Tab-separated table of C-alpha atoms and ligand atoms in Angstrom:
chain	number	residue	atom	x	y	z
J	1	MET	CA	137.979	106.753	-15.459
J	2	ASP	CA	140.632	106.845	-12.986
J	3	GLY	CA	139.830	108.657	-9.844
J	4	ASN	CA	139.199	108.620	-6.661
J	5	PRO	CA	138.172	105.082	-5.339
J	6	ILE	CA	134.099	105.513	-4.154
J	7	GLU	CA	133.697	102.629	-1.424
J	8	ARG	CA	130.532	103.656	0.089
J	9	ASP	CA	127.430	101.953	-0.588
J	10	PHE	CA	124.951	105.547	-1.611
J	11	SER	CA	122.184	103.545	-2.700
J	12	ALA	CA	120.464	103.841	0.839
J	13	LEU	CA	120.294	107.453	0.712
J	14	VAL	CA	117.626	106.490	-1.913
J	15	ASP	CA	114.204	104.868	0.010
J	16	ASP	CA	112.792	103.736	-3.470
J	17	ARG	CA	109.601	101.426	-2.555
J	18	PRO	CA	106.827	101.217	-5.512
J	19	GLU	CA	105.325	99.028	-4.366
J	20	GLU	CA	104.075	100.819	-1.408
J	21	ARG	CA	104.040	104.047	-3.604
J	22	SER	CA	106.887	105.521	-1.431
J	23	PHE	CA	109.745	107.590	-2.455
J	24	ARG	CA	112.029	109.785	-0.340
J	25	VAL	CA	115.602	110.908	-0.231
J	26	ASP	CA	118.024	111.189	2.576
J	27	ARG	CA	118.885	114.536	3.655
J	28	SER	CA	122.531	114.202	3.935
J	29	VAL	CA	122.437	113.751	0.224
J	30	TYR	CA	122.560	117.760	-0.079
J	31	SER	CA	124.950	118.051	2.718
J	32	ASP	CA	127.570	115.183	3.211
J	33	PRO	CA	131.386	116.032	1.657
J	34	ALA	CA	131.836	112.310	0.701
J	35	VAL	CA	128.318	111.986	-1.097
J	36	TYR	CA	129.471	115.224	-2.983
J	37	ASP	CA	133.195	113.925	-3.573
J	38	ALA	CA	131.730	110.787	-5.260
J	39	GLU	CA	129.301	112.678	-7.582
J	40	MET	CA	131.912	114.888	-8.749
J	41	THR	CA	133.950	111.443	-9.447
J	42	CYS	CA	130.928	108.988	-10.556
J	43	ILE	CA	128.452	112.002	-12.037
J	44	PHE	CA	130.376	115.271	-13.328
J	45	GLU	CA	133.284	113.322	-14.133
J	46	SER	CA	132.141	110.489	-15.639
J	47	GLY	CA	129.358	111.204	-18.195
J	48	TRP	CA	128.354	114.041	-20.150
J	49	VAL	CA	127.938	117.497	-18.608
J	50	TYR	CA	127.036	120.910	-20.744
J	51	LEU	CA	129.481	123.391	-21.769
J	52	CYS	CA	127.593	125.996	-23.654
J	53	HIS	CA	125.933	127.219	-26.753
J	54	GLU	CA	127.658	126.849	-30.266
J	55	SER	CA	126.696	130.883	-30.693
J	56	GLN	CA	129.392	131.396	-27.626
J	57	VAL	CA	131.927	130.321	-29.474
J	58	GLU	CA	130.512	131.117	-33.548
J	59	LYS	CA	134.347	132.012	-34.746
J	60	GLU	CA	137.649	130.276	-35.474
J	61	GLY	CA	139.849	131.399	-32.453
J	62	ASP	CA	136.749	131.965	-30.109
J	63	TYR	CA	136.641	130.106	-26.133
J	64	TYR	CA	134.545	129.370	-23.444
J	65	ALA	CA	135.954	128.888	-20.191
J	66	THR	CA	134.087	126.647	-17.858
J	67	GLU	CA	134.035	123.554	-16.341
J	68	ILE	CA	133.743	119.275	-15.622
J	69	GLY	CA	132.995	118.960	-12.482
J	70	ARG	CA	135.928	119.644	-10.682
J	71	GLN	CA	138.209	120.077	-13.906
J	72	PRO	CA	138.899	123.761	-15.857
J	73	VAL	CA	138.308	123.386	-19.366
J	74	PHE	CA	137.643	125.114	-22.092
J	75	VAL	CA	136.272	124.913	-25.606
J	76	SER	CA	137.492	125.969	-28.710
J	77	ARG	CA	136.137	126.805	-32.352
J	78	GLN	CA	138.677	125.426	-34.869
J	79	LYS	CA	139.672	126.445	-38.525
J	80	ASP	CA	138.219	124.191	-39.856
J	81	GLY	CA	134.925	125.108	-37.798
J	82	GLY	CA	134.824	121.899	-35.552
J	83	LEU	CA	134.674	122.840	-32.089
J	84	LYS	CA	138.025	121.222	-29.500
J	85	CYS	CA	137.941	120.895	-25.559
J	86	PHE	CA	140.865	120.986	-23.516
J	87	ILE	CA	141.886	121.167	-19.763
J	88	ASN	CA	142.102	125.042	-19.004
J	89	ALA	CA	145.702	124.468	-17.188
J	90	CYS	CA	149.241	125.661	-18.732
J	91	SER	CA	151.276	122.073	-19.501
J	92	HIS	CA	154.148	124.770	-17.332
J	93	ARG	CA	152.440	124.995	-14.100
J	94	ALA	CA	148.997	124.416	-14.480
J	95	ALA	CA	147.855	128.415	-14.275
J	96	ILE	CA	144.226	129.309	-16.364
J	97	LEU	CA	144.726	129.995	-20.070
J	98	THR	CA	141.929	131.833	-20.593
J	99	PRO	CA	142.119	135.831	-19.890
J	100	PHE	CA	138.190	136.007	-19.557
J	101	LYS	CA	135.301	133.815	-19.354
J	102	ARG	CA	134.676	133.918	-23.212
J	103	GLY	CA	137.057	135.509	-25.631
J	104	ASN	CA	138.890	135.212	-29.172
J	105	ALA	CA	142.467	134.329	-29.224
J	106	ARG	CA	144.024	131.980	-32.005
J	107	VAL	CA	147.646	131.889	-29.790
J	108	MET	CA	146.614	131.706	-25.944
J	109	THR	CA	149.638	132.860	-23.759
J	110	CYS	CA	149.767	131.966	-20.677
J	111	ARG	CA	150.372	135.224	-18.082
J	112	PHE	CA	152.976	133.446	-15.683
J	113	HIS	CA	155.675	132.809	-17.726
J	114	GLY	CA	154.536	133.310	-21.131
J	115	TRP	CA	154.292	130.060	-22.328
J	116	ALA	CA	152.094	129.721	-25.709
J	117	TYR	CA	149.382	127.463	-27.208
J	118	ASN	CA	147.845	127.379	-30.675
J	119	CYS	CA	144.228	127.098	-30.034
J	120	ASP	CA	144.298	123.660	-31.569
J	121	GLY	CA	146.115	122.946	-28.664
J	122	ARG	CA	149.720	122.762	-29.858
J	123	CYS	CA	152.366	124.139	-27.558
J	124	VAL	CA	153.775	126.762	-29.600
J	125	ARG	CA	156.475	128.845	-27.947
J	126	ILE	CA	158.090	128.082	-24.503
J	127	LYS	CA	160.206	131.255	-23.023
J	128	GLY	CA	163.484	130.561	-23.218
J	129	GLU	CA	163.364	127.267	-24.645
J	130	ASP	CA	166.919	126.416	-25.425
J	131	GLU	CA	168.378	127.700	-22.587
J	132	GLY	CA	166.288	125.627	-19.915
J	133	PHE	CA	165.562	122.279	-21.946
J	134	PRO	CA	168.393	119.787	-22.838
J	135	GLN	CA	168.151	120.224	-26.583
J	136	ASP	CA	168.799	117.027	-27.538
J	137	GLY	CA	165.326	115.419	-29.046
J	138	PHE	CA	163.557	118.116	-27.314
J	139	ASP	CA	160.152	117.975	-28.395
J	140	ARG	CA	157.921	120.606	-27.544
J	141	ALA	CA	154.692	118.714	-28.283
J	142	GLN	CA	155.019	117.013	-25.212
J	143	PHE	CA	153.813	120.124	-23.939
J	144	ASN	CA	150.902	120.405	-26.120
J	145	LEU	CA	147.590	120.484	-24.251
J	146	THR	CA	145.402	117.918	-22.771
J	147	GLU	CA	142.252	117.312	-24.869
J	148	VAL	CA	138.982	116.394	-23.896
J	149	LYS	CA	138.150	114.058	-26.657
J	150	THR	CA	134.783	113.398	-26.583
J	151	VAL	CA	132.845	116.159	-27.456
J	152	ALA	CA	129.534	116.504	-29.376
J	153	SER	CA	126.649	119.464	-29.704
J	154	TYR	CA	123.252	118.844	-30.402
J	155	ARG	CA	121.400	121.103	-32.089
J	156	GLY	CA	124.028	124.268	-30.831
J	157	PHE	CA	124.015	122.585	-26.982
J	158	VAL	CA	127.396	121.758	-25.692
J	159	PHE	CA	128.276	118.781	-23.888
J	160	ALA	CA	131.192	117.010	-23.359
J	161	SER	CA	132.770	113.535	-21.075
J	162	LEU	CA	135.626	113.029	-19.310
J	163	ASN	CA	135.150	109.652	-20.049
J	164	PRO	CA	135.619	108.291	-23.574
J	165	GLY	CA	133.852	105.196	-23.039
J	166	VAL	CA	130.723	107.025	-22.452
J	167	GLU	CA	127.401	106.457	-24.696
J	168	THR	CA	126.552	108.472	-27.570
J	169	LEU	CA	125.299	112.341	-26.362
J	170	GLU	CA	122.204	111.442	-28.616
J	171	ASP	CA	121.776	108.355	-26.583
J	172	TYR	CA	122.461	110.456	-23.284
J	173	LEU	CA	119.894	113.336	-23.852
J	174	ASP	CA	117.140	110.789	-24.409
J	175	ALA	CA	113.247	112.326	-24.296
J	176	ALA	CA	114.819	115.315	-23.309
J	177	LYS	CA	115.482	115.757	-27.006
J	178	THR	CA	111.589	116.335	-27.773
J	179	PHE	CA	111.887	119.296	-25.406
J	180	ILE	CA	115.243	120.906	-26.651
J	181	ASP	CA	114.054	120.388	-30.747
J	182	LEU	CA	110.745	122.208	-29.372
J	183	LEU	CA	113.011	125.577	-28.944
J	184	VAL	CA	115.319	124.873	-31.305
J	185	ASP	CA	112.756	124.244	-33.968
J	186	GLN	CA	111.123	128.209	-33.541
J	187	SER	CA	114.187	129.461	-34.895
J	188	PRO	CA	115.042	128.445	-38.948
J	189	ALA	CA	118.293	130.660	-38.558
J	190	GLY	CA	119.081	129.188	-35.060
J	191	LEU	CA	118.952	130.369	-31.967
J	192	GLU	CA	121.963	133.153	-30.137
J	193	VAL	CA	122.864	133.290	-26.763
J	194	VAL	CA	122.205	137.084	-25.707
J	195	ARG	CA	125.250	139.575	-24.867
J	196	GLY	CA	125.875	139.072	-20.862
J	197	TYR	CA	124.846	137.269	-18.273
J	198	SER	CA	124.272	137.095	-14.185
J	199	THR	CA	126.035	134.769	-11.700
J	200	TYR	CA	124.885	134.095	-8.308
J	201	THR	CA	126.015	132.444	-5.405
J	202	ILE	CA	123.508	130.492	-3.643
J	203	ARG	CA	123.953	128.555	-0.245
J	204	GLY	CA	122.929	125.063	-0.880
J	205	ASN	CA	123.379	121.732	-2.850
J	206	TRP	CA	123.341	122.084	-6.822
J	207	LYS	CA	120.745	119.058	-6.907
J	208	MET	CA	118.335	121.499	-5.593
J	209	GLN	CA	118.406	123.674	-8.099
J	210	LEU	CA	117.315	120.966	-10.727
J	211	GLU	CA	114.801	119.777	-8.492
J	212	ASN	CA	113.751	123.603	-7.863
J	213	ALA	CA	114.110	124.269	-11.615
J	214	VAL	CA	110.779	121.741	-12.302
J	215	ASP	CA	109.160	122.095	-8.973
J	216	GLY	CA	105.665	123.740	-10.463
J	217	TYR	CA	104.536	123.000	-6.769
J	218	HIS	CA	106.145	126.286	-5.367
J	219	VAL	CA	105.392	128.401	-8.318
J	220	SER	CA	101.964	129.549	-6.628
J	221	THR	CA	103.305	130.629	-3.043
J	222	VAL	CA	106.912	131.434	-3.543
J	223	HIS	CA	106.303	133.574	-7.302
J	224	ARG	CA	102.725	134.612	-5.915
J	225	VAL	CA	104.594	137.958	-5.194
J	226	PHE	CA	105.819	138.155	-8.492
J	227	ALA	CA	102.330	138.111	-9.882
J	228	ALA	CA	100.739	140.903	-7.622
J	229	THR	CA	103.837	142.942	-8.716
J	230	VAL	CA	103.615	142.495	-11.572
J	231	GLY	CA	99.924	142.904	-12.174
J	232	ALA	CA	99.941	146.082	-10.032
J	233	ARG	CA	102.355	147.504	-12.360
J	234	GLU	CA	100.255	146.615	-15.542
J	235	ALA	CA	96.882	148.129	-14.262
J	236	ARG	CA	98.596	151.216	-13.997
J	237	ASP	CA	100.773	151.194	-17.006
J	238	SER	CA	99.268	150.679	-21.074
J	239	SER	CA	101.648	148.059	-21.989
J	240	SER	CA	99.854	145.771	-24.271
J	241	GLY	CA	100.656	142.800	-26.452
J	242	MET	CA	103.935	141.448	-25.618
J	243	ALA	CA	105.482	144.196	-23.728
J	244	ARG	CA	103.128	142.210	-20.971
J	245	THR	CA	104.070	140.042	-18.485
J	246	GLU	CA	102.071	136.489	-17.799
J	247	GLY	CA	101.251	135.427	-14.249
J	248	GLY	CA	97.994	133.291	-15.155
J	249	ARG	CA	99.942	130.119	-14.992
J	250	ILE	CA	101.193	131.353	-11.636
J	251	THR	CA	98.117	132.403	-9.851
J	252	GLY	CA	95.604	130.665	-11.979
J	253	LYS	CA	94.017	127.287	-12.253
J	254	VAL	CA	95.519	126.160	-15.496
J	255	ALA	CA	96.464	122.734	-16.742
J	256	THR	CA	99.596	121.549	-16.001
J	257	GLY	CA	101.906	118.351	-16.313
J	258	GLY	CA	105.411	117.411	-15.563
J	259	TYR	CA	107.476	114.120	-17.189
J	260	ASP	CA	110.471	111.989	-16.179
J	261	LEU	CA	112.383	111.996	-19.294
J	262	GLY	CA	114.702	108.988	-18.464
J	263	ARG	CA	117.985	109.260	-17.487
J	264	GLY	CA	117.732	111.892	-14.818
J	265	HIS	CA	115.946	114.462	-17.120
J	266	MET	CA	112.737	116.197	-16.108
J	267	MET	CA	110.359	118.474	-17.498
J	268	ILE	CA	107.482	120.775	-16.382
J	269	TRP	CA	105.209	122.735	-17.885
J	270	ALA	CA	101.902	124.704	-17.442
J	271	THR	CA	99.469	126.455	-19.931
J	272	HIS	CA	99.668	130.351	-20.837
J	273	THR	CA	96.293	132.140	-19.939
J	274	THR	CA	97.508	134.569	-22.255
J	275	PRO	CA	99.992	133.064	-24.763
J	276	GLU	CA	99.871	136.904	-27.280
J	277	VAL	CA	102.450	137.762	-24.736
J	278	ARG	CA	105.294	135.029	-25.948
J	279	PRO	CA	107.797	137.150	-28.264
J	280	ILE	CA	107.516	134.015	-30.431
J	281	TRP	CA	103.826	134.593	-30.869
J	282	GLY	CA	104.600	137.095	-33.986
J	283	GLN	CA	105.788	133.532	-35.681
J	284	LYS	CA	102.025	131.895	-35.302
J	285	GLU	CA	100.632	131.515	-38.590
J	286	ARG	CA	104.543	129.987	-39.960
J	287	PHE	CA	104.437	127.745	-37.263
J	288	GLU	CA	101.043	126.580	-38.312
J	289	LYS	CA	101.800	126.429	-41.772
J	290	GLU	CA	105.057	124.189	-41.209
J	291	PHE	CA	104.258	122.080	-38.030
J	292	PRO	CA	101.246	119.976	-36.937
J	293	PRO	CA	99.004	121.489	-34.617
J	294	ALA	CA	100.134	119.216	-31.899
J	295	LYS	CA	103.973	120.713	-32.018
J	296	VAL	CA	102.373	124.318	-31.935
J	297	LYS	CA	99.856	124.426	-29.271
J	298	TRP	CA	102.999	122.868	-27.190
J	299	ILE	CA	105.403	125.799	-28.934
J	300	LEU	CA	103.138	128.613	-28.284
J	301	GLU	CA	100.415	127.669	-25.214
J	302	ARG	CA	102.550	125.985	-22.628
J	303	GLY	CA	105.731	127.482	-20.616
J	304	ARG	CA	108.117	124.538	-20.414
J	305	ASN	CA	111.115	124.319	-17.886
J	306	LEU	CA	113.428	121.466	-18.717
J	307	ALA	CA	115.880	120.192	-16.332
J	308	VAL	CA	119.012	118.340	-18.668
J	309	PHE	CA	120.716	116.262	-15.978
J	310	PRO	CA	123.427	117.560	-14.084
J	311	ASN	CA	124.072	121.071	-14.770
J	312	VAL	CA	121.442	122.271	-17.164
J	313	MET	CA	118.566	123.908	-17.263
J	314	ILE	CA	116.623	125.115	-20.421
J	315	MET	CA	113.465	127.172	-20.107
J	316	ASP	CA	110.991	128.108	-22.863
J	317	ASN	CA	108.035	130.620	-21.272
J	318	PRO	CA	107.377	134.207	-22.018
J	319	SER	CA	110.773	134.645	-21.667
J	320	THR	CA	114.003	131.975	-22.576
J	321	GLN	CA	116.869	131.571	-20.753
J	322	ILE	CA	119.630	128.804	-20.409
J	323	ARG	CA	120.434	128.223	-16.627
J	324	LYS	CA	124.174	126.505	-15.996
J	325	VAL	CA	125.190	125.372	-12.724
J	326	LYS	CA	128.769	124.695	-11.362
J	327	PRO	CA	128.866	122.569	-7.874
J	328	LEU	CA	131.448	124.570	-5.739
J	329	GLY	CA	131.058	121.594	-2.845
J	330	PRO	CA	128.195	119.826	-0.915
J	331	ASP	CA	127.277	123.570	0.484
J	332	ARG	CA	127.783	126.058	-2.169
J	333	PHE	CA	126.782	126.111	-5.831
J	334	GLU	CA	126.637	129.252	-8.565
J	335	VAL	CA	124.639	129.672	-11.102
J	336	THR	CA	124.809	131.534	-14.499
J	337	VAL	CA	121.813	132.888	-16.407
J	338	TYR	CA	121.806	133.592	-20.501
J	339	CYS	CA	119.064	134.692	-22.485
J	340	ILE	CA	118.638	132.713	-25.401
J	341	ALA	CA	116.669	133.708	-28.510
J	342	PRO	CA	115.834	133.404	-31.878
J	343	LYS	CA	118.583	134.717	-34.021
J	344	GLY	CA	117.758	137.958	-36.129
J	345	GLU	CA	114.251	138.421	-34.644
J	346	PRO	CA	112.512	141.653	-34.973
J	347	ALA	CA	113.591	144.265	-32.114
J	348	GLU	CA	110.161	144.398	-30.842
J	349	ALA	CA	110.098	140.620	-29.698
J	350	ARG	CA	113.756	141.141	-28.463
J	351	ALA	CA	113.539	143.590	-26.162
J	352	ALA	CA	109.945	141.955	-24.879
J	353	ARG	CA	112.440	138.896	-24.305
J	354	LEU	CA	114.725	140.856	-22.625
J	355	ARG	CA	112.360	142.684	-20.208
J	356	LYS	CA	110.770	139.458	-19.433
J	357	PHE	CA	113.472	138.239	-18.579
J	358	GLU	CA	114.870	140.903	-16.250
J	359	ASP	CA	111.498	140.920	-14.453
J	360	PHE	CA	111.791	136.735	-13.505
J	361	TYR	CA	114.740	135.346	-14.413
J	362	LEU	CA	117.449	138.179	-13.359
J	363	THR	CA	119.322	138.241	-9.940
J	364	SER	CA	117.793	141.881	-9.755
J	365	GLY	CA	114.181	140.991	-10.919
J	366	MET	CA	111.277	139.941	-9.053
J	367	ALA	CA	111.390	135.529	-9.002
J	368	THR	CA	114.857	134.148	-8.911
J	369	SER	CA	115.541	136.285	-5.125
J	370	ASP	CA	112.627	134.417	-3.721
J	371	ASP	CA	113.667	131.156	-5.441
J	372	VAL	CA	117.299	131.234	-3.944
J	373	ALA	CA	115.897	132.704	-0.511
J	374	ALA	CA	113.230	129.155	-0.676
J	375	LEU	CA	116.303	127.593	-1.604
J	376	GLU	CA	118.710	128.415	0.927
J	377	ASP	CA	116.057	127.743	3.304
J	378	THR	CA	115.785	124.086	2.181
J	379	TYR	CA	119.386	123.846	2.501
J	380	ASP	CA	119.485	125.172	5.981
J	381	GLY	CA	116.350	122.917	7.149
J	382	GLY	CA	118.258	119.976	5.374
J	383	MET	CA	120.975	120.127	8.071
J	384	ALA	CA	118.463	118.123	10.278
J	385	THR	CA	119.662	114.993	9.465
J	386	THR	CA	117.754	113.707	12.768
J	387	ALA	CA	114.470	114.039	10.917
J	388	ARG	CA	115.817	112.352	7.896
J	389	TRP	CA	113.369	112.179	4.781
J	390	ASN	CA	112.584	114.306	2.202
J	391	GLU	CA	109.507	113.036	1.081
J	392	PHE	CA	108.841	113.056	-2.759
J	393	GLY	CA	105.649	110.503	-2.959
J	394	ARG	CA	103.454	113.501	-4.363
J	395	GLY	CA	101.606	112.312	-7.400
J	396	TYR	CA	102.159	108.253	-6.941
J	397	ALA	CA	98.888	107.558	-7.207
J	398	THR	CA	98.042	109.352	-10.443
J	399	MET	CA	101.156	109.021	-11.979
J	400	ILE	CA	101.227	107.439	-15.633
J	401	GLU	CA	103.551	104.829	-16.723
J	402	GLY	CA	104.962	106.101	-19.781
J	403	PRO	CA	103.690	109.213	-22.234
J	404	ASP	CA	100.278	110.526	-21.483
J	405	GLU	CA	98.399	111.911	-24.440
J	406	ASP	CA	100.092	115.816	-24.822
J	407	ALA	CA	103.390	113.607	-24.924
J	408	ALA	CA	102.436	111.283	-27.421
J	409	ALA	CA	101.376	113.711	-29.895
J	410	ILE	CA	104.634	114.955	-30.212
J	411	GLY	CA	106.751	111.576	-29.851
J	412	CYS	CA	108.084	112.231	-26.496
J	413	ALA	CA	109.432	108.870	-25.037
J	414	ALA	CA	109.035	110.060	-21.215
J	415	ARG	CA	109.181	107.556	-18.541
J	416	THR	CA	106.671	108.938	-16.308
J	417	SER	CA	103.680	111.680	-16.781
J	418	MET	CA	102.043	113.370	-14.273
J	419	ARG	CA	98.996	115.263	-15.318
J	420	ASN	CA	99.709	118.195	-12.816
J	421	TRP	CA	103.132	120.235	-12.237
J	422	ASP	CA	102.288	119.663	-8.422
J	423	PHE	CA	103.434	116.636	-8.239
J	424	GLU	CA	106.857	115.244	-7.355
J	425	THR	CA	106.902	111.743	-9.292
J	426	LEU	CA	109.289	113.240	-11.877
J	427	TYR	CA	111.817	113.597	-9.252
J	428	HIS	CA	111.940	109.370	-9.278
J	429	GLY	CA	114.099	109.448	-12.494
J	430	PHE	CA	116.357	111.984	-11.335
J	431	TYR	CA	117.145	110.261	-7.944
J	432	ARG	CA	117.238	106.765	-9.657
J	433	ARG	CA	119.476	107.983	-11.985
J	434	TRP	CA	121.706	109.112	-9.400
J	435	ARG	CA	121.673	106.136	-7.351
J	436	THR	CA	122.792	104.072	-10.391
J	437	LEU	CA	126.175	106.034	-10.955
J	438	MET	CA	126.730	106.480	-7.622
J	439	ALA	CA	126.900	102.802	-7.387
J	440	ALA	CA	128.825	102.292	-11.091
J	441	GLY	CA	131.621	104.481	-9.988
J	442	ARG	CA	132.188	102.288	-6.678
J	443	ASN	CA	134.829	100.744	-6.604
J	444	ASP	CA	133.515	96.977	-5.684
S	501	FES	S1	152.851	128.176	-15.635
S	501	FES	FE1	152.150	128.786	-17.978
S	501	FES	S2	154.183	129.406	-18.517
S	501	FES	FE2	154.162	128.946	-16.341
S	502	FE2	FE1	110.909	129.749	-8.778
């Protein structure tokens, strides 16, 4: 697509030497404004990005305001049930059209001078139209909203691209689809984003959020406070079953692993020590009837964090979360977290899911605040570009090419596998994808 010419060659910022089992990333990728500008053009505004979940725009006229890179957009549910996406800027003088992040408006009226648009993008009213414009041959349609035509949904997760020539969404999602399926298949009635969300801003670079989401290595250090606090609370109270939280994955020695899923997508998993605390545990018998044993094991016994390149994370642990990242510059990004849950799940399960969401994922909880502090430390330390490299070589010695037996058992075409979530080889796929896209966007 058109955009700023990207003239610099950024490929030397990824020091990738497979023959020496070495992988490093130059710390300037987290802070250089030129890198950030190129990322916006070559990654966010050229490929697919996640927008929202279909349950957030369920009825005709429902809208959801978000962004594709630097471009404000909104998604709108149409009369025929389809979804459209528009640039969220009035055709007059660019005012944002959506009054709220999410709402319903079959006609959207600009709050600046009152131009109005149908939810299908047609400009239907211009205040003082016959006085202001020469009426000879005047066609109001010239002021219809600019549509982002490449919009698609995979099992309820809505993505769009400013690039009409982009590959299909299914191709783009690659092996990440396996783990989206594992979440969606749990609910025959579908999933819904639970009301409410939390948004917070972090001093750091957006890539660090993707890294953090699939970094098993930090869990036993950063989240030991969470595990100890919850452990002490549960020793005092009389909670049982799914009302309890699960700290075993954090402090115990359990089987863990992770995958490079292709096209920059990554995933880590860890075995639950107490799978019965999962809100979905009550569905065990149904799963055992409907799914092969390997799939049941993946759904019930393993917590999973999935990072879909470049801007969404989907977590399926004792609670379940969509985490969306919005870059705000090289040194700042915004995160919005939502709880996602099976439609119509029993009240007890929903309550357990929400309490665990509050415990771990909410900013006021006991884990995310520690993650943010650790991330800001890495951003601040990353300013030390005279000590140039971030090290991503751990796990190279034992990395498995292709899917391991657990991934193969559910047909997941992982590019590489690691049998310990402390390892870091899954990031190689992320940064190789980053390097490829940054090079493809250059104006050679
Ligand atoms: S900017 Fe929207 S009507 Fe003027
Ligand atoms: Fe964490």
